CSV table of C-alpha atoms in Angstrom, one decimal:
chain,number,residue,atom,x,y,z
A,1,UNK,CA,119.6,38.4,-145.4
A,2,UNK,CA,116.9,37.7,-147.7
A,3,UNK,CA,115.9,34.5,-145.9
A,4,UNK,CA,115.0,32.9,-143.0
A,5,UNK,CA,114.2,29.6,-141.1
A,6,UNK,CA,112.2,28.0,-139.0
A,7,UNK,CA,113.5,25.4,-136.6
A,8,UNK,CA,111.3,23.4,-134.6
A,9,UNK,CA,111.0,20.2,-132.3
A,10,UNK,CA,107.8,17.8,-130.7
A,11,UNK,CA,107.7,18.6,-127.5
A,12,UNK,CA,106.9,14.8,-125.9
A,13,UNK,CA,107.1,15.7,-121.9
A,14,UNK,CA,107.5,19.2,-120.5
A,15,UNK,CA,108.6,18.1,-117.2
A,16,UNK,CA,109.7,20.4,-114.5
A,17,UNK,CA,113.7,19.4,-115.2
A,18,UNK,CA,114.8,17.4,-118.1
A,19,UNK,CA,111.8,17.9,-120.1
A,20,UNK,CA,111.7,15.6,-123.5
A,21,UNK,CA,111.5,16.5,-127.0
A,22,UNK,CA,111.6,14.7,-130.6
A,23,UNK,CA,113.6,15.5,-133.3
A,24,UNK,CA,114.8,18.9,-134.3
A,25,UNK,CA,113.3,19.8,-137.9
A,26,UNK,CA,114.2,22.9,-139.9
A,27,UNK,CA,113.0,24.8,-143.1
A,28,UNK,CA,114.5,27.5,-145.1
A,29,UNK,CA,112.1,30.2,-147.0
A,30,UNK,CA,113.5,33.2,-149.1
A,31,UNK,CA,112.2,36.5,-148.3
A,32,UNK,CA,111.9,39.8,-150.8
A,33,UNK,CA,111.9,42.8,-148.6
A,34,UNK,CA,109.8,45.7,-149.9
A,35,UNK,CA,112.3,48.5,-150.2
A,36,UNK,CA,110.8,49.5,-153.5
A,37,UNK,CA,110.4,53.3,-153.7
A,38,UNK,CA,107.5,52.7,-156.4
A,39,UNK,CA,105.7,50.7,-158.9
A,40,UNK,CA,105.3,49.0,-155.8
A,41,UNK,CA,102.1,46.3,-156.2
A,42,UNK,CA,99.6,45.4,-153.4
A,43,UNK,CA,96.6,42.6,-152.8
A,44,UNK,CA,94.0,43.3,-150.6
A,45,UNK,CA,91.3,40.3,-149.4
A,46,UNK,CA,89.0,40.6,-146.9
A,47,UNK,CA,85.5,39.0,-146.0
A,48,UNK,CA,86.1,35.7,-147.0
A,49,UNK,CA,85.2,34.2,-143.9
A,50,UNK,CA,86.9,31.1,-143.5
A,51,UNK,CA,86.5,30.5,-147.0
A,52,UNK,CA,89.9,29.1,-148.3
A,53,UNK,CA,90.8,28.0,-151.8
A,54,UNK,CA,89.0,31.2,-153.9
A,55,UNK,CA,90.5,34.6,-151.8
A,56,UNK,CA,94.0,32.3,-152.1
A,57,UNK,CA,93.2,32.0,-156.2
A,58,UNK,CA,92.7,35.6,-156.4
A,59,UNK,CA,95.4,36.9,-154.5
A,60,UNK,CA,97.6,35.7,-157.0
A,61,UNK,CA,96.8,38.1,-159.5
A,62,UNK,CA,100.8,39.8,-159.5
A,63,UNK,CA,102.0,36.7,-159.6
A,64,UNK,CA,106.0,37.6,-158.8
A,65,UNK,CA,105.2,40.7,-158.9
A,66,UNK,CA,102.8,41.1,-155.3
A,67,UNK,CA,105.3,43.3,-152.7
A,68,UNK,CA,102.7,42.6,-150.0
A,69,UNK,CA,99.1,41.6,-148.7
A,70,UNK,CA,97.1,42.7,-147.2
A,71,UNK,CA,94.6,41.1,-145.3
A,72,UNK,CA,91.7,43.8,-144.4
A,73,UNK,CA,89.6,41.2,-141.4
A,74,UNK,CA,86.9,38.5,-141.2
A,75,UNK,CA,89.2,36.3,-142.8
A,76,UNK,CA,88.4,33.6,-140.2
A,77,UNK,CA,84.3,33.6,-140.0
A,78,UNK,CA,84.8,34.1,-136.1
A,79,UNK,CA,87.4,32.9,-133.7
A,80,UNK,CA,85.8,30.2,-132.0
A,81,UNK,CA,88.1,27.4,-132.7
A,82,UNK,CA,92.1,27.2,-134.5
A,83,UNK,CA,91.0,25.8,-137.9
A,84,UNK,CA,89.0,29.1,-138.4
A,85,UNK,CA,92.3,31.0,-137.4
A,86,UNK,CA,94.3,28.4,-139.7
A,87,UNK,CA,92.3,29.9,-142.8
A,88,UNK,CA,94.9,33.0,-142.5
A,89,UNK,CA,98.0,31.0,-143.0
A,90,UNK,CA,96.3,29.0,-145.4
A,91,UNK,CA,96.0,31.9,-147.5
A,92,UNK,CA,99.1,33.9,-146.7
A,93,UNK,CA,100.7,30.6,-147.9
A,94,UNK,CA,99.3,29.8,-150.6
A,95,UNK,CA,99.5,33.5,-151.9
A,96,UNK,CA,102.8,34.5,-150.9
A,97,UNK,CA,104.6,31.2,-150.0
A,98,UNK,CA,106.1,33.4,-146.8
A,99,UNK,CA,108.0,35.6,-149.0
A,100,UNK,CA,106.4,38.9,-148.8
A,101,UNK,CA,105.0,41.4,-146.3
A,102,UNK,CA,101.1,40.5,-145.1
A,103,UNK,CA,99.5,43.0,-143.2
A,104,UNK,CA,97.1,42.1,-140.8
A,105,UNK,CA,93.7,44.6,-139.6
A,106,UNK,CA,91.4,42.6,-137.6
A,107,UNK,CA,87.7,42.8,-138.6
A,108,UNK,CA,84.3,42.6,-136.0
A,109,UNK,CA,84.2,38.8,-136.8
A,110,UNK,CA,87.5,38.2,-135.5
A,111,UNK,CA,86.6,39.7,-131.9
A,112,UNK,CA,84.0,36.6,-131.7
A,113,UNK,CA,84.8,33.4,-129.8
A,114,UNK,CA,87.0,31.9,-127.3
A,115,UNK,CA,90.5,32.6,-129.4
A,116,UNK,CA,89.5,36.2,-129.8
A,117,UNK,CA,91.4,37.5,-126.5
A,118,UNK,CA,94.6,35.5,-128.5
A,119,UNK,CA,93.9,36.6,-131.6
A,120,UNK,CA,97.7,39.6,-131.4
A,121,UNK,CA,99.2,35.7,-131.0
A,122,UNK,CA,98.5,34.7,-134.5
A,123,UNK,CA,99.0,37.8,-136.5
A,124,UNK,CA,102.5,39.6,-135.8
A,125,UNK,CA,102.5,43.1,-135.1
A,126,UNK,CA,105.0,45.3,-133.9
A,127,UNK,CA,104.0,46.1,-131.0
A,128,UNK,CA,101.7,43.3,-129.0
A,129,UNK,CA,98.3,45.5,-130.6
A,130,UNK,CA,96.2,45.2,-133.1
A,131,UNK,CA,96.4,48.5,-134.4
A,132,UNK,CA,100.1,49.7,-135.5
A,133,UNK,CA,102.2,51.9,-137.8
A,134,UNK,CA,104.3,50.0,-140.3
A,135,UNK,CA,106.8,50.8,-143.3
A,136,UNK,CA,107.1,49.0,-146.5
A,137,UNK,CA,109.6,51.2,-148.9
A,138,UNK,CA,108.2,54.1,-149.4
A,139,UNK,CA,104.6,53.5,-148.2
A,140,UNK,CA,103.9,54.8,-144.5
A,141,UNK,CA,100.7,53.2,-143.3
A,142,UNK,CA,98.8,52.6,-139.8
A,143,UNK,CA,96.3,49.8,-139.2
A,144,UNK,CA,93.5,50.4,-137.4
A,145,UNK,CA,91.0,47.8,-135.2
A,146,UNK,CA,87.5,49.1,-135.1
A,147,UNK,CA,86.0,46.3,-132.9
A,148,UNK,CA,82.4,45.1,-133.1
A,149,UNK,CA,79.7,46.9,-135.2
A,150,UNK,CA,77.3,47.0,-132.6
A,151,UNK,CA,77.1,48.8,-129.5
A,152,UNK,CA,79.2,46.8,-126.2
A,153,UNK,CA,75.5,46.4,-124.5
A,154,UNK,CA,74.7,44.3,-127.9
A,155,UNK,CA,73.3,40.7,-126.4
A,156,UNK,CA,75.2,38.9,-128.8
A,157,UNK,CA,78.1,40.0,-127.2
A,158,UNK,CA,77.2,38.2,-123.5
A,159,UNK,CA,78.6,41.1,-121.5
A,160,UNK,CA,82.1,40.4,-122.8
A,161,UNK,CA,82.7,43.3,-125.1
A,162,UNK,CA,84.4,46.5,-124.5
A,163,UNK,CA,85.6,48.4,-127.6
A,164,UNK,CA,84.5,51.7,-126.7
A,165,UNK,CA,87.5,52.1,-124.3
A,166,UNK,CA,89.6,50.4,-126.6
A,167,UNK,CA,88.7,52.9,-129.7
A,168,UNK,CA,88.9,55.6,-126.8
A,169,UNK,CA,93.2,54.4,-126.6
A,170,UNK,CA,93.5,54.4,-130.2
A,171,UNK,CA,92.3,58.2,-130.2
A,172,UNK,CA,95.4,58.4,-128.2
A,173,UNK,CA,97.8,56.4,-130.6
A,174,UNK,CA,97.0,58.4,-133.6
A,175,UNK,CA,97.6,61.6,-131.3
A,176,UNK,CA,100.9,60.2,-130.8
A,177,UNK,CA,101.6,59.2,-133.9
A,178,UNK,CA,101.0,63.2,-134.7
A,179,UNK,CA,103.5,64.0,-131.7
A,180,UNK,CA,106.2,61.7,-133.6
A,181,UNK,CA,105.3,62.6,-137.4
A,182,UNK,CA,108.9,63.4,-137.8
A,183,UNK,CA,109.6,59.6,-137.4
A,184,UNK,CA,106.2,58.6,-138.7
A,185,UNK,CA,104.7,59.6,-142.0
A,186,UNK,CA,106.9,63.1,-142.3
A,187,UNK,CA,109.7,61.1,-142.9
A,188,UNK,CA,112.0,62.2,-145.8
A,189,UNK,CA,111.7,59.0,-147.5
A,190,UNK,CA,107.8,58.8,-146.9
A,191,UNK,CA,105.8,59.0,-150.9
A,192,UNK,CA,102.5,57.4,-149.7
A,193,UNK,CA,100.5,57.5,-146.6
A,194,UNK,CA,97.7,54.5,-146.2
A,195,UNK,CA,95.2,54.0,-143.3
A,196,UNK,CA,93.9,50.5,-143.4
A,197,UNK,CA,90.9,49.9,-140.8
A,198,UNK,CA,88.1,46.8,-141.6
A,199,UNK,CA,84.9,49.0,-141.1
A,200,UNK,CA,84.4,52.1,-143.1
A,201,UNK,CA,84.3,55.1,-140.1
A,202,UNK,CA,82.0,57.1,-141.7
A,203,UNK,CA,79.3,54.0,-142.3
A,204,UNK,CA,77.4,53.9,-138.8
A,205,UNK,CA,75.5,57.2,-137.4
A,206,UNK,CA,75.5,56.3,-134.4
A,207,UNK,CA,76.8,58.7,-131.9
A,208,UNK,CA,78.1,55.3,-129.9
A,209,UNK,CA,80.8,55.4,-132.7
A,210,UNK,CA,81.1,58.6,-134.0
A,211,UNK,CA,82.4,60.5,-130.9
A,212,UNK,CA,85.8,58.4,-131.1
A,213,UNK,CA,85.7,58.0,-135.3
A,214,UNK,CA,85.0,61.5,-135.3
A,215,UNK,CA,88.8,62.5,-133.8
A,216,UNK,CA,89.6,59.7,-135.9
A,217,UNK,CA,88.9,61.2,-138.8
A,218,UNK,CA,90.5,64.4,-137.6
A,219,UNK,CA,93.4,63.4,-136.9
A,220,UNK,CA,93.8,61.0,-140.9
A,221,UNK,CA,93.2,64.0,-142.1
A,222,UNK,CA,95.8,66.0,-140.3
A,223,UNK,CA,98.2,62.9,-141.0
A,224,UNK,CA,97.7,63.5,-144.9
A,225,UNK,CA,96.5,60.0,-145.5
A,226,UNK,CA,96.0,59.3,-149.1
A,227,UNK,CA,93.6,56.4,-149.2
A,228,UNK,CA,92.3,54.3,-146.7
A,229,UNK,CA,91.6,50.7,-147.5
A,230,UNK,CA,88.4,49.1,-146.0
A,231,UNK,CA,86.1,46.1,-146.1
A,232,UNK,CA,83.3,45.1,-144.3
A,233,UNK,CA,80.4,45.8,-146.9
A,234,UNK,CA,81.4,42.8,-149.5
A,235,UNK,CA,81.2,44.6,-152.2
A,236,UNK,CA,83.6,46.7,-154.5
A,237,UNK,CA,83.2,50.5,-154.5
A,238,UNK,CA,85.6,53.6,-154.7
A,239,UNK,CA,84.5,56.8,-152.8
A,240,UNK,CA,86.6,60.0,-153.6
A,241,UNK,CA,88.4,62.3,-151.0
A,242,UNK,CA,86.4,65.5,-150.3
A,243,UNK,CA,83.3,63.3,-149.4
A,244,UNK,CA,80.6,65.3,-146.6
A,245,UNK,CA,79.9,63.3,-143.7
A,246,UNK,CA,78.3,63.1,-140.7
A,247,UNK,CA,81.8,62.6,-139.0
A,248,UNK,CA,83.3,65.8,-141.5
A,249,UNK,CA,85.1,66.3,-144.8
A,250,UNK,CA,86.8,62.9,-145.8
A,251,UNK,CA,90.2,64.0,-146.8
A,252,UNK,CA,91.2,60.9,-148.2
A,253,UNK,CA,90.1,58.0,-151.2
A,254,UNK,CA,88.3,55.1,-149.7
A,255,UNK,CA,88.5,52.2,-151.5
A,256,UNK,CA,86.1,49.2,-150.3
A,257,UNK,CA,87.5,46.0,-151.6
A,258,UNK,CA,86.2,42.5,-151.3
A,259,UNK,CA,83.0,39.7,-151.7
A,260,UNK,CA,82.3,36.9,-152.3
A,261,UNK,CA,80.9,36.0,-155.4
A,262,UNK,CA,78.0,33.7,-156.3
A,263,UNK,CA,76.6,33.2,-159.8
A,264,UNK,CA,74.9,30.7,-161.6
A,265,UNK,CA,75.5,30.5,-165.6
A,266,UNK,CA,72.7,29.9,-168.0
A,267,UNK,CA,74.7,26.9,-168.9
A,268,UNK,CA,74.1,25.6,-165.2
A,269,UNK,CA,77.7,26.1,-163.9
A,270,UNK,CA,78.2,27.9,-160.8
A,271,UNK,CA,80.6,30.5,-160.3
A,272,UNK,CA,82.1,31.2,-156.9
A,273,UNK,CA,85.3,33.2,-156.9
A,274,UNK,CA,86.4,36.0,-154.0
A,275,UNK,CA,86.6,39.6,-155.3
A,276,UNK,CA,89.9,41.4,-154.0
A,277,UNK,CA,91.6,44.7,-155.1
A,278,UNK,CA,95.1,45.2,-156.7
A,279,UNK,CA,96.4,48.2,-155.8
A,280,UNK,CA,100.0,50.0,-157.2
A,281,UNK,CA,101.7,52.6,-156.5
A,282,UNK,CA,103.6,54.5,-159.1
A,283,UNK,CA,104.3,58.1,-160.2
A,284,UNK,CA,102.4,59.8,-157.6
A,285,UNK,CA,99.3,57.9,-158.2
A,286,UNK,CA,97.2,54.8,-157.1
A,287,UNK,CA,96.0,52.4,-159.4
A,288,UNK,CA,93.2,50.0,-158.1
A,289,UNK,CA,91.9,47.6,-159.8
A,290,UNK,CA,88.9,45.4,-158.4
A,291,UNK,CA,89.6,41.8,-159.5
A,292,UNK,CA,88.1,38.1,-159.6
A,293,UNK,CA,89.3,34.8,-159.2
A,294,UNK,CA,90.3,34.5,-163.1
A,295,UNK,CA,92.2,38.0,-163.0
A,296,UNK,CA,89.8,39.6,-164.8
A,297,UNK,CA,89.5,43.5,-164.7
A,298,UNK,CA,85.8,44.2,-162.8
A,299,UNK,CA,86.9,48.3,-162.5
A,300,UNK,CA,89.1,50.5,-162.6
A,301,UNK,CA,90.7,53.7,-160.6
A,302,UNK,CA,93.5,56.2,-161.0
A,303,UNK,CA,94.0,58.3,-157.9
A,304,UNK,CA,96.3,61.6,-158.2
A,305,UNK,CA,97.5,62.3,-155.3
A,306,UNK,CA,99.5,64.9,-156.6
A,307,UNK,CA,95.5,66.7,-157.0
């Protein structure tokens, strides 16, 4: 349809029977659904947060042209109150105007605070979880929620933390995404395979997270992913497939993307813009592009993965 709306009313008194409303209001938005098969053009942000007005300046950098966003956690600085979860839709909004795909991977911050156990609520998936599968055109990509970056036993946590069961279940999701590849990513129509996951797998030695990311990592690799998009370091950095790690061979491109920058000018003015990567798809190859808040080019990547 190309469109949708949104109807909604005050609810005044929900009694029982005959509860009250107000008036009924309504708004229209168009909608461009990503059934591109290439030149297809993506913004990543992540790590800004809470911060507002610069990651939704340089998310604009496609202009029209942006297919989707991406949104790659701690976009809220913790979830400890609704105006730090209002800083995604103020950002989706301003960026997209609710007219293209965003795609959602929660980051550690997000897990913080009493709105955390809500946080699915705010961020449509397909599925009620915060790790998923999705398709836009001819990209097939899966999201995946790495947690905290400290160990569940962490005192900052309180006693309320349990991710090492929860990365334990998403071992199982990507062995059923494996069990399903013919509906997944070895779909005819499939060109690109992405992983998208806030914390880089490979960062922490610990054997607390390395026993799950390692059968992580297996099973990306066995997937075919092409390039897996990351945060979580605030900075900007491109690591090649064929990397040795602790966890194994990396058989995919990592691309960190996003930070906030700070800079004072001899002149005295201050510079504070959010770093985010532009990444398209075309040919058989990945162009990214780290960018800052006035567009400008910071670096540049070509990925082959034709190679």
């Amino acid at each position: 349809a190309k469109e949708y709306t949104i109807r909604f009313a005050r609810c005044i008194d929900r009694k029982p029977y005959f509860a009250e409303s107000g008036e009924t209001f309504e708004k229209t938005y168009s909608f461009k659904p990503m059934n591109k098969k290439d030149d297809i053009n993506i913004y990543m942000i992540c790590d800004s947060h809470s911060r507002t007005v610069e990651p939704a300046q340089s998310g604009k950098y496609f202009g029209d042209e942006l297919d989707a966003l991406v949104l790659n956690g701690d976009i809220p600085n913790h979830s400890g109150g609704i105006d730090h979860l209002l800083s995604v839709y103020y950002i989706t909004s301003k960026i997209t105007e609710g007219r293209v795909p965003v795609i959602y991977a929660r980051g550690n911050h997000d897990t913080r605070g009493r709105m955390a156990i809500d946080f699915a609520d705010y961020v449509a998936t397909d599925n009620g979880n915060l790790y998923y599968t999705f398709r836009i055109g001819s990209i097939w990509g899966v999201v995946l929620d790495c947690g905290e970056d400290k160990n569940d036993d962490h005192p900052e946590y309180g006693g309320m933390a349990n991710f090492d069961a929860y990365r334990a279940a998403q071992t199982r999701f990507l062995k059923n995404i494996i069990k399903n590849k013919e509906n997944e990513y070895a779909a005819d129509d499939v060109k690109y395979k992405i992983a998208i996951c806030h914390v880089r797998m490979d960062l922490y030695k610990d054997e607390y997270f390395t026993r799950h990311y390692k059968e992580w990592l297996n099973a990306l690799n066995e997937i075919g992913v092409d390039v897996m998009l990351n945060g979580h370091e605030h900075r900007k950095n491109y690591l090649p497939a064929g990397r040795e790690t602790e966890l194994g061979t990396i058989g995919y491109h990592t691309v960190l993307g996003g930070a906030f920058d700070r800079r004072d000018l001899p002149d005295g003015t201050k510079i504070r813009n959010m770093n985010g990567t532009a990444i398209t798809f075309s040919n058989n190859k990945i162009n990214v592009v780290f960018t800052d808040g006035t567009y400008e080019k910071l670096e540049e990547h070509i990925i082959d993965i034709d190679k």
